[in-house]
Short mmCIF file of C-alpha atoms in Angstrom, two decimals:
data_model
loop_
_atom_site.label_atom_id
_atom_site.label_comp_id
_atom_site.label_asym_id
_atom_site.label_seq_id
_atom_site.Cartn_x
_atom_site.Cartn_y
_atom_site.Cartn_z
CA MET A 133 -56.49 85.09 -166.37
CA LYS A 134 -55.44 88.03 -166.63
CA TYR A 135 -51.76 89.29 -165.70
CA TYR A 136 -50.20 92.34 -165.49
CA ILE A 137 -46.48 92.45 -164.95
CA ILE A 138 -43.88 95.09 -164.09
CA ALA A 139 -40.25 94.73 -164.74
CA GLY A 140 -37.71 97.45 -164.96
CA GLU A 141 -34.18 96.39 -165.99
CA ALA A 142 -32.84 93.73 -168.25
CA SER A 143 -32.98 91.29 -165.35
CA GLY A 144 -36.03 91.94 -165.07
CA ASP A 145 -37.00 90.95 -168.07
CA LEU A 146 -35.17 87.96 -168.23
CA HIS A 147 -36.71 86.65 -164.95
CA GLY A 148 -40.57 88.40 -166.14
CA SER A 149 -39.93 86.38 -169.37
CA ASN A 150 -39.25 83.13 -167.53
CA LEU A 151 -42.09 83.43 -165.37
CA MET A 152 -44.50 84.11 -167.98
CA LYS A 153 -43.59 81.03 -169.86
CA ALA A 154 -44.28 79.01 -166.33
CA LEU A 155 -47.43 80.86 -165.81
CA GLN A 156 -48.66 79.82 -169.33
CA LYS A 157 -48.04 76.07 -168.38
CA GLU A 158 -50.30 76.44 -165.13
CA ASP A 159 -52.92 78.55 -167.22
CA VAL A 160 -53.20 77.97 -170.79
CA GLN A 161 -55.62 81.00 -171.28
CA ALA A 162 -52.98 83.42 -169.38
CA GLU A 163 -53.46 87.12 -171.07
CA PHE A 164 -49.97 89.51 -170.23
CA ARG A 165 -50.03 93.08 -170.29
CA PHE A 166 -46.78 94.34 -169.20
CA TRP A 167 -43.73 96.83 -168.46
CA GLY A 168 -40.50 95.03 -169.51
CA GLY A 169 -38.61 94.43 -172.65
CA ASP A 170 -37.70 92.47 -175.89
CA LEU A 171 -37.63 88.91 -173.73
CA MET A 172 -41.35 89.41 -172.22
CA GLN A 173 -42.42 90.39 -175.73
CA ASN A 174 -41.07 87.34 -177.27
CA VAL A 175 -43.54 85.31 -174.89
CA GLY A 176 -46.39 87.19 -176.14
CA GLY A 177 -49.22 89.82 -174.52
CA THR A 178 -48.98 93.54 -174.74
CA LEU A 179 -45.98 95.85 -173.87
CA VAL A 180 -46.67 99.13 -172.26
CA LYS A 181 -43.24 100.49 -171.86
CA HIS A 182 -40.08 99.31 -172.64
CA TYR A 183 -37.57 99.31 -169.40
CA LYS A 184 -34.91 101.21 -171.84
CA GLU A 185 -37.33 104.21 -171.81
CA ARG A 186 -36.80 104.29 -167.76
CA ALA A 187 -33.42 102.99 -166.39
CA PHE A 188 -31.62 105.55 -164.27
CA MET A 189 -28.96 104.68 -161.86
CA GLY A 190 -27.82 106.11 -158.52
CA PHE A 191 -29.84 108.81 -156.19
CA ALA A 192 -28.57 111.76 -158.07
CA GLU A 193 -29.79 110.46 -161.64
CA VAL A 194 -33.09 109.44 -159.98
CA LEU A 195 -33.75 113.16 -158.66
CA LEU A 196 -32.48 114.54 -162.32
CA ASN A 197 -34.97 112.29 -163.90
CA ILE A 198 -38.19 112.60 -161.17
CA ASN A 199 -40.70 114.31 -163.70
CA SER A 200 -40.75 111.36 -165.99
CA ILE A 201 -40.59 108.79 -163.15
CA PHE A 202 -43.61 110.52 -161.88
CA LYS A 203 -45.28 110.39 -165.07
CA ALA A 204 -44.42 106.81 -165.52
CA ILE A 205 -46.20 106.07 -162.40
CA SER A 206 -49.09 107.65 -163.45
CA LEU A 207 -49.50 105.75 -166.67
CA CYS A 208 -48.95 102.37 -165.18
CA LYS A 209 -52.11 103.36 -162.25
CA LYS A 210 -54.43 104.01 -164.90
CA ASP A 211 -53.06 101.09 -167.50
CA ILE A 212 -53.94 98.87 -164.44
CA ALA A 213 -57.43 100.49 -163.51
CA ASN A 214 -58.14 100.27 -167.05
CA TYR A 215 -57.09 96.52 -167.78
CA LYS A 216 -58.54 94.67 -164.30
CA PRO A 217 -56.11 92.46 -164.20
CA ASP A 218 -56.69 89.14 -161.70
CA VAL A 219 -53.21 89.72 -160.06
CA VAL A 220 -50.50 92.90 -160.29
CA ILE A 221 -46.91 90.84 -160.38
CA LEU A 222 -44.06 93.12 -159.18
CA ILE A 223 -40.88 92.39 -160.29
CA ASP A 224 -37.62 93.54 -158.33
CA ASN A 225 -37.04 97.46 -159.31
CA SER A 226 -38.60 98.91 -155.80
CA GLY A 227 -38.61 102.55 -156.25
CA PHE A 228 -41.09 102.03 -158.93
CA ASN A 229 -42.87 99.05 -157.77
CA LEU A 230 -43.65 99.69 -154.35
CA ARG A 231 -45.45 102.68 -155.06
CA ILE A 232 -47.46 100.81 -157.50
CA ALA A 233 -48.20 97.87 -154.92
CA LYS A 234 -49.69 100.31 -152.30
CA TRP A 235 -51.97 102.08 -154.77
CA ALA A 236 -52.96 98.23 -156.30
CA LYS A 237 -53.63 97.02 -152.60
CA GLU A 238 -55.49 100.51 -151.90
CA ASN A 239 -57.80 99.78 -155.06
CA ALA A 240 -58.42 95.97 -154.22
CA PHE A 241 -56.01 94.50 -157.06
CA LYS A 242 -53.93 91.16 -155.88
CA THR A 243 -50.24 91.94 -155.30
CA HIS A 244 -47.45 89.41 -155.79
CA TYR A 245 -43.78 90.44 -155.88
CA TYR A 246 -41.43 88.08 -157.32
CA ILE A 247 -37.44 88.93 -156.47
CA SER A 248 -37.93 91.00 -153.24
CA PRO A 249 -36.99 94.79 -153.23
CA GLN A 250 -33.07 94.75 -151.24
CA VAL A 251 -34.69 96.11 -147.97
CA TRP A 252 -32.12 93.60 -146.68
CA ALA A 253 -29.41 96.25 -147.85
CA SER A 254 -31.00 99.36 -146.97
CA ARG A 255 -33.64 101.30 -145.56
CA ALA A 256 -35.23 97.89 -143.65
CA SER A 257 -38.65 100.40 -142.59
CA ARG A 258 -39.53 99.48 -145.65
CA VAL A 259 -40.40 95.92 -144.56
CA GLU A 260 -43.57 97.20 -143.03
CA LYS A 261 -44.75 98.58 -146.41
CA ILE A 262 -44.53 95.59 -147.67
CA LYS A 263 -46.40 93.39 -144.99
CA LYS A 264 -48.94 95.92 -145.72
CA TYR A 265 -49.22 96.17 -149.34
CA VAL A 266 -47.60 92.98 -150.99
CA ASP A 267 -49.99 89.68 -150.51
CA ALA A 268 -47.20 87.35 -151.38
CA MET A 269 -43.36 87.82 -151.38
CA TYR A 270 -40.74 85.44 -153.41
CA VAL A 271 -37.43 85.20 -152.51
CA ILE A 272 -34.78 84.00 -154.29
CA LEU A 273 -31.67 84.39 -151.96
CA PRO A 274 -31.15 82.24 -148.74
CA PHE A 275 -30.34 85.16 -146.84
CA VAL A 276 -33.32 87.13 -147.51
CA GLU A 277 -35.75 84.55 -146.14
CA ASP A 278 -34.35 84.68 -143.00
CA PHE A 279 -33.97 88.48 -142.96
CA TYR A 280 -37.81 88.66 -143.39
CA LYS A 281 -38.38 86.02 -140.46
CA LYS A 282 -36.92 88.95 -138.04
CA TYR A 283 -39.89 90.91 -139.11
CA ASN A 284 -42.48 88.03 -138.84
CA TYR A 285 -43.51 88.28 -142.60
CA LYS A 286 -43.92 84.61 -144.19
CA VAL A 287 -41.97 84.73 -147.48
CA HIS A 288 -41.73 81.84 -150.55
CA PHE A 289 -37.83 80.93 -151.21
CA VAL A 290 -38.33 79.35 -154.36
CA GLY A 291 -34.35 79.57 -155.33
CA HIS A 292 -32.19 81.67 -157.61
CA PRO A 293 -33.77 81.83 -161.64
CA LEU A 294 -30.54 82.57 -163.35
CA ILE A 295 -29.84 78.62 -162.29
CA ASP A 296 -32.32 78.13 -164.84
CA ALA A 297 -31.68 80.68 -167.24
CA ILE A 298 -27.95 78.92 -167.23
CA ALA A 299 -29.02 75.49 -167.42
CA ASN A 300 -31.57 75.85 -170.15
CA ARG A 301 -29.51 77.92 -172.83
CA THR A 302 -28.14 76.10 -175.62
CA GLN A 303 -24.45 75.53 -175.46
CA VAL A 304 -22.19 77.10 -177.61
CA ASP A 305 -19.35 75.50 -179.73
CA GLU A 306 -16.12 77.41 -178.36
CA TYR A 307 -14.60 76.90 -181.98
CA THR A 308 -17.62 77.98 -183.55
CA PHE A 309 -18.31 80.95 -181.41
CA ARG A 310 -14.72 82.35 -181.92
CA LYS A 311 -14.78 81.99 -185.49
CA GLU A 312 -18.23 83.90 -185.81
CA ASN A 313 -17.06 86.76 -183.40
CA GLN A 314 -13.36 87.36 -184.97
CA LEU A 315 -11.70 86.23 -182.10
CA ASN A 316 -8.35 84.43 -181.67
CA GLU A 317 -6.93 81.52 -180.14
CA LYS A 318 -6.06 83.58 -177.00
CA PRO A 319 -7.56 82.85 -173.33
CA ILE A 320 -10.44 85.57 -172.85
CA ILE A 321 -10.77 88.10 -170.23
CA ALA A 322 -14.39 89.31 -170.39
CA LEU A 323 -15.39 92.76 -169.47
CA LEU A 324 -18.57 93.14 -168.24
CA PRO A 325 -19.04 97.12 -167.64
CA GLY A 326 -23.09 97.31 -166.95
CA SER A 327 -25.98 97.97 -169.00
CA ARG A 328 -26.57 101.61 -168.46
CA LYS A 329 -24.86 104.53 -170.19
CA GLN A 330 -23.88 106.31 -166.66
CA GLU A 331 -22.40 102.51 -165.55
CA ILE A 332 -20.53 102.12 -168.67
CA LYS A 333 -19.05 105.45 -168.79
CA LYS A 334 -17.41 105.03 -164.93
CA MET A 335 -16.45 101.44 -165.74
CA LEU A 336 -15.10 101.07 -168.95
CA SER A 337 -12.02 103.25 -169.33
CA VAL A 338 -10.57 101.85 -166.17
CA MET A 339 -11.45 98.34 -167.00
CA LEU A 340 -9.50 98.80 -170.30
CA SER A 341 -6.58 100.55 -168.71
CA VAL A 342 -4.96 97.18 -167.90
CA VAL A 343 -4.84 95.71 -171.49
CA LYS A 344 -1.45 96.24 -172.61
CA GLU A 345 -0.44 94.78 -169.48
CA TYR A 346 -1.85 91.42 -171.14
CA PRO A 347 -0.30 90.55 -174.14
CA ASP A 348 -1.05 86.74 -173.98
CA TYR A 349 -5.04 87.48 -173.30
CA GLN A 350 -7.44 88.78 -175.39
CA PHE A 351 -9.89 91.41 -173.78
CA VAL A 352 -13.78 91.11 -175.19
CA ILE A 353 -16.61 93.83 -173.87
CA ALA A 354 -20.13 92.37 -173.23
CA GLY A 355 -22.15 94.86 -174.93
CA ALA A 356 -25.45 95.27 -173.48
CA PRO A 357 -28.64 94.84 -175.57
CA SER A 358 -29.72 98.33 -174.74
CA GLN A 359 -26.79 100.21 -175.75
CA GLU A 360 -25.27 100.34 -179.46
CA TYR A 361 -21.48 99.49 -180.33
CA SER A 362 -21.01 103.21 -181.35
CA PHE A 363 -21.44 104.18 -177.75
CA TYR A 364 -18.61 101.57 -176.53
CA GLN A 365 -16.05 102.88 -179.31
CA GLN A 366 -15.00 106.02 -177.33
CA PHE A 367 -13.92 104.09 -174.86
CA ILE A 368 -11.67 101.48 -176.57
CA ASN A 369 -8.26 102.95 -177.62
CA THR A 370 -5.63 99.61 -177.56
CA LYS A 371 -5.41 96.99 -179.86
CA ASN A 372 -6.22 93.57 -178.59
CA VAL A 373 -9.86 94.51 -177.33
CA SER A 374 -13.18 92.97 -178.74
CA PHE A 375 -16.66 93.39 -178.68
CA ILE A 376 -19.36 91.27 -178.57
CA SER A 377 -23.40 92.36 -178.07
CA ASN A 378 -26.01 90.57 -176.49
CA LYS A 379 -24.03 87.20 -175.81
CA THR A 380 -23.13 87.87 -172.23
CA TYR A 381 -23.74 84.01 -171.58
CA ASP A 382 -21.92 82.88 -174.55
CA LEU A 383 -19.07 84.84 -173.93
CA LEU A 384 -18.60 84.10 -170.37
CA SER A 385 -19.00 79.96 -171.22
CA VAL A 386 -15.64 80.72 -172.98
CA SER A 387 -13.95 83.06 -170.48
CA THR A 388 -11.13 82.39 -168.34
CA ALA A 389 -11.34 85.46 -166.15
CA ALA A 390 -13.31 88.57 -165.98
CA LEU A 391 -14.05 92.08 -164.43
CA VAL A 392 -17.40 92.75 -163.55
CA THR A 393 -19.44 95.47 -162.78
CA SER A 394 -21.12 95.19 -159.04
CA GLY A 395 -25.24 93.35 -159.74
CA THR A 396 -26.80 90.44 -161.06
CA ALA A 397 -23.75 89.47 -163.57
CA THR A 398 -21.69 89.00 -160.37
CA LEU A 399 -23.71 85.87 -159.69
CA GLU A 400 -24.11 84.99 -163.00
CA THR A 401 -20.17 85.51 -163.87
CA ALA A 402 -19.76 82.80 -160.70
CA LEU A 403 -22.26 80.55 -161.83
CA PHE A 404 -20.49 80.01 -165.16
CA LYS A 405 -17.23 79.37 -162.66
CA VAL A 406 -15.26 82.28 -164.25
CA PRO A 407 -13.01 83.75 -161.66
CA GLN A 408 -13.78 87.45 -161.44
CA VAL A 409 -12.84 90.89 -160.04
CA VAL A 410 -15.81 92.68 -159.11
CA CYS A 411 -16.07 97.03 -159.75
CA TYR A 412 -17.96 99.51 -158.80
CA LYS A 413 -17.84 103.27 -159.23
CA GLY A 414 -21.09 105.70 -158.92
CA SER A 415 -21.11 109.41 -159.13
CA TRP A 416 -19.73 111.27 -155.79
CA LEU A 417 -22.99 112.13 -154.65
CA SER A 418 -24.43 108.79 -155.42
CA TYR A 419 -21.74 107.10 -153.30
CA GLN A 420 -21.61 109.48 -150.37
CA ILE A 421 -25.61 108.69 -149.47
CA GLY A 422 -25.52 105.02 -150.55
CA LYS A 423 -22.39 104.79 -148.20
CA ARG A 424 -24.19 106.23 -145.55
CA ILE A 425 -27.89 104.16 -145.90
CA ILE A 426 -26.08 100.87 -147.12
CA THR A 427 -25.60 98.34 -143.93
CA LEU A 428 -23.80 95.70 -145.94
CA GLN A 429 -20.46 94.47 -145.36
CA PHE A 430 -20.34 93.69 -149.23
CA ILE A 431 -21.70 94.49 -152.29
CA SER A 432 -21.61 91.46 -154.25
CA LEU A 433 -24.31 88.70 -154.41
CA VAL A 434 -21.50 86.03 -154.44
CA ASN A 435 -19.89 87.37 -151.35
CA LEU A 436 -23.42 88.29 -149.41
CA ILE A 437 -24.62 84.57 -150.23
CA MET A 438 -21.20 82.92 -149.19
CA ASN A 439 -21.40 85.78 -146.08
CA LYS A 440 -17.46 85.81 -146.78
CA GLU A 441 -14.68 87.19 -149.25
CA VAL A 442 -15.00 84.98 -152.31
CA VAL A 443 -14.22 87.57 -154.71
CA THR A 444 -12.68 90.46 -154.58
CA GLU A 445 -14.45 93.84 -154.24
CA LEU A 446 -13.04 97.30 -155.71
CA ILE A 447 -15.25 99.95 -154.89
CA GLN A 448 -14.64 104.14 -156.04
CA LYS A 449 -11.02 104.97 -155.58
CA GLU A 450 -9.91 101.46 -155.17
CA PHE A 451 -11.24 100.94 -158.57
CA ASN A 452 -7.94 102.05 -160.37
CA THR A 453 -5.49 100.63 -162.72
CA LYS A 454 -2.72 99.40 -160.13
CA ARG A 455 -5.38 97.49 -157.74
CA LEU A 456 -7.18 96.06 -160.91
CA LYS A 457 -3.93 94.92 -162.27
CA LYS A 458 -3.08 93.33 -159.15
CA GLU A 459 -6.15 91.59 -158.73
CA LEU A 460 -6.36 90.30 -161.85
CA ASP A 461 -2.82 88.60 -161.77
CA ILE A 462 -4.14 86.83 -158.61
CA ILE A 463 -7.40 85.21 -160.64
CA LEU A 464 -5.29 84.57 -163.29
CA ASP A 465 -3.13 82.43 -160.82
CA GLU A 466 -3.74 78.39 -161.39
CA TYR A 467 -3.66 78.00 -157.55
CA GLN A 468 -6.17 80.63 -156.56
CA ARG A 469 -8.45 79.62 -159.38
CA THR A 470 -8.56 76.26 -157.79
CA LYS A 471 -10.20 78.23 -154.83
CA PHE A 472 -12.73 80.00 -156.81
CA PHE A 473 -14.06 77.26 -158.36
CA MET A 474 -14.44 75.22 -154.88
CA ASN A 475 -16.34 78.24 -153.73
CA TYR A 476 -18.52 78.83 -156.67
CA TYR A 477 -19.65 75.16 -156.39
CA GLU A 478 -20.74 75.66 -152.53
CA LEU A 479 -22.34 78.94 -153.78
CA GLU A 480 -24.81 76.89 -156.11
CA LYS A 481 -25.82 74.57 -153.68
CA LYS A 482 -27.09 77.38 -151.59
CA LEU A 483 -29.07 79.04 -153.80
CA GLY A 484 -31.73 75.87 -153.99
CA GLY A 485 -31.58 74.60 -157.05
CA ARG A 486 -33.61 74.91 -160.19
CA GLY A 487 -37.52 75.63 -160.75
CA ALA A 488 -37.30 79.09 -159.34
CA SER A 489 -39.77 80.43 -162.08
CA GLU A 490 -42.18 77.12 -161.93
CA LYS A 491 -42.17 76.96 -157.87
CA THR A 492 -43.65 80.85 -157.96
CA ALA A 493 -45.89 80.18 -161.31
CA LYS A 494 -47.86 77.56 -159.15
CA ILE A 495 -47.81 79.59 -155.60
CA ILE A 496 -49.43 82.30 -157.71
CA TYR A 497 -51.81 80.66 -159.98
CA LYS A 498 -53.08 78.46 -156.96
CA ALA A 499 -53.66 81.80 -154.94
CA ILE A 500 -55.73 83.37 -157.55
CA THR A 501 -57.77 80.66 -159.08
CA THR A 502 -58.44 80.07 -155.18
CA ASP A 503 -59.46 83.58 -154.45
CA HIS A 504 -61.67 83.36 -157.81
#
């Protein structure tokens, strides 16, 4: 079978690559053509466009780049039409993928959506589009299945693929990891400032502003695969700060605490059982727009899944040096840390165990072979 897969960022590339591996087990002759990244490319097939070329964050940033986005949508439609896949698999990335889903469905292509757009967070009116243009939806968060039930749309809850991604990784030896990355014996506070330039600019300076207060710890920046070290250098103006690129999981596995930009990384940090403070700062315009259309009580996946405040969220003005120090003191306190661990174990149970990629691949393969 021919599979056309569209992922739009680093997390989509990770989940896309694992789904491709699972599809290969179901369909030994699987052919892939995709929009994604290095991890998907490593599995095989043809990469049409790398996610780095179209990573725009926030409403204002999307508006500024609208021409290149429309060009990419047009290219994608032509490419699907030429390739004639048996199924189009869309991964998250709703602004782009819902447009492709509409076109694909109208042109008689099967549309399967792995990892639902965040319609549960804002603009729930998009559910009607999804019902109309998406043949099968796979959700990875338990509360999203409940959300769709309200709209009489049956979806597949497959569990969270991060559980597999973390369980399947090769464990690092802490002593070796520290030695290879020139880290000393002090406990590590990991800094995860995001993966896009706009995010890192907004987050990293504030995260680094507390370093001098913690001489007994070392701070390590988790560099994103999409950015060069030279970009991070401009923000580092103090000692006791190290930088490690493209090894976030290894870093989290040996960290004592973390300051994390809101997004998938908050869940990854929780699954590594690392106490964290969640941070977010967008452009003024993006924040003002977002505040008016996002209907959620929390912004971090950890709190959303647990439906209570497990991790502190510092948003916009709250994300400042004084508050950050106060919250970091709390998560470094031994008594408070025990509460984090208990909540994190409960969180993992709610996520439904291992095998998300395999479950999804089985359903997709069965659906498209039944239709043939």
